[in-house]
Amino acid sequence: MSSIDSKAQPTQQMTPDAKRRRALAIGVAAAAGIAGAGFAWWRLQPQALSSGAEAAFWAQSFETPAGGALPMKGFQGRPLVVNFWATWCPPCVEELPLLDRFFKENNGNRWQVVGLAIDQPSSVRTFLQKTQVSFPIGLAGLGGTELGKSLGNLSGGLPFTVVFGEGGSVLHRKMGKVTPTDLRAWAALR
């Protein structure tokens, strides 16, 4: 007999109780994995808005950086991309040129874009002096966080974008930075 054979461990047979515990542990782990995947899927789906959230959005009016009024009802009847952003949010700042290009390219196709800044008015004004955008900007301030939550931004994070159809209802929501693929897909919506 070689030295390797003498050190071999005998195979242990599992008792019925050990087999049941193992099967139970595997079942619990599988159920937890399925539940986690289901929750993640659910979070990515458009959630039903609170009662009257869309109507409340269209009733809003925001001050512009120049001091004028920006009533949301003036955007009804045409598709609208509303982007919640802030000057202190790097992905927000990075996506502004992309949204501006979308606005310029699709305004003739009836598409509109509005940026709602969740920020201090002075910070937004200073930022917009350096970074020009063609689409209207509204100063939503901290109240914009609650408005975003009412439109489906459950975490209150930024950037957050909502796409409204011609009829004024929400067609799509996006948490995080907008991509060219998102904008192409949204341009096909009405």
Short mmCIF file of C-alpha atoms in Angstrom, two decimals, residues 4-12:
data_model
loop_
_atom_site.label_atom_id
_atom_site.label_comp_id
_atom_site.label_asym_id
_atom_site.label_seq_id
_atom_site.Cartn_x
_atom_site.Cartn_y
_atom_site.Cartn_z
CA ILE A 4 -1.16 8.05 -0.45
CA ASP A 5 -3.57 5.16 0.03
CA SER A 6 -2.96 5.07 3.75
CA LYS A 7 -3.95 8.73 4.09
CA ALA A 8 -7.17 8.45 2.08
CA GLN A 9 -10.22 9.45 4.03
CA PRO A 10 -13.17 7.13 4.12
CA THR A 11 -16.26 8.49 2.36
CA GLN A 12 -18.90 9.57 4.77
#
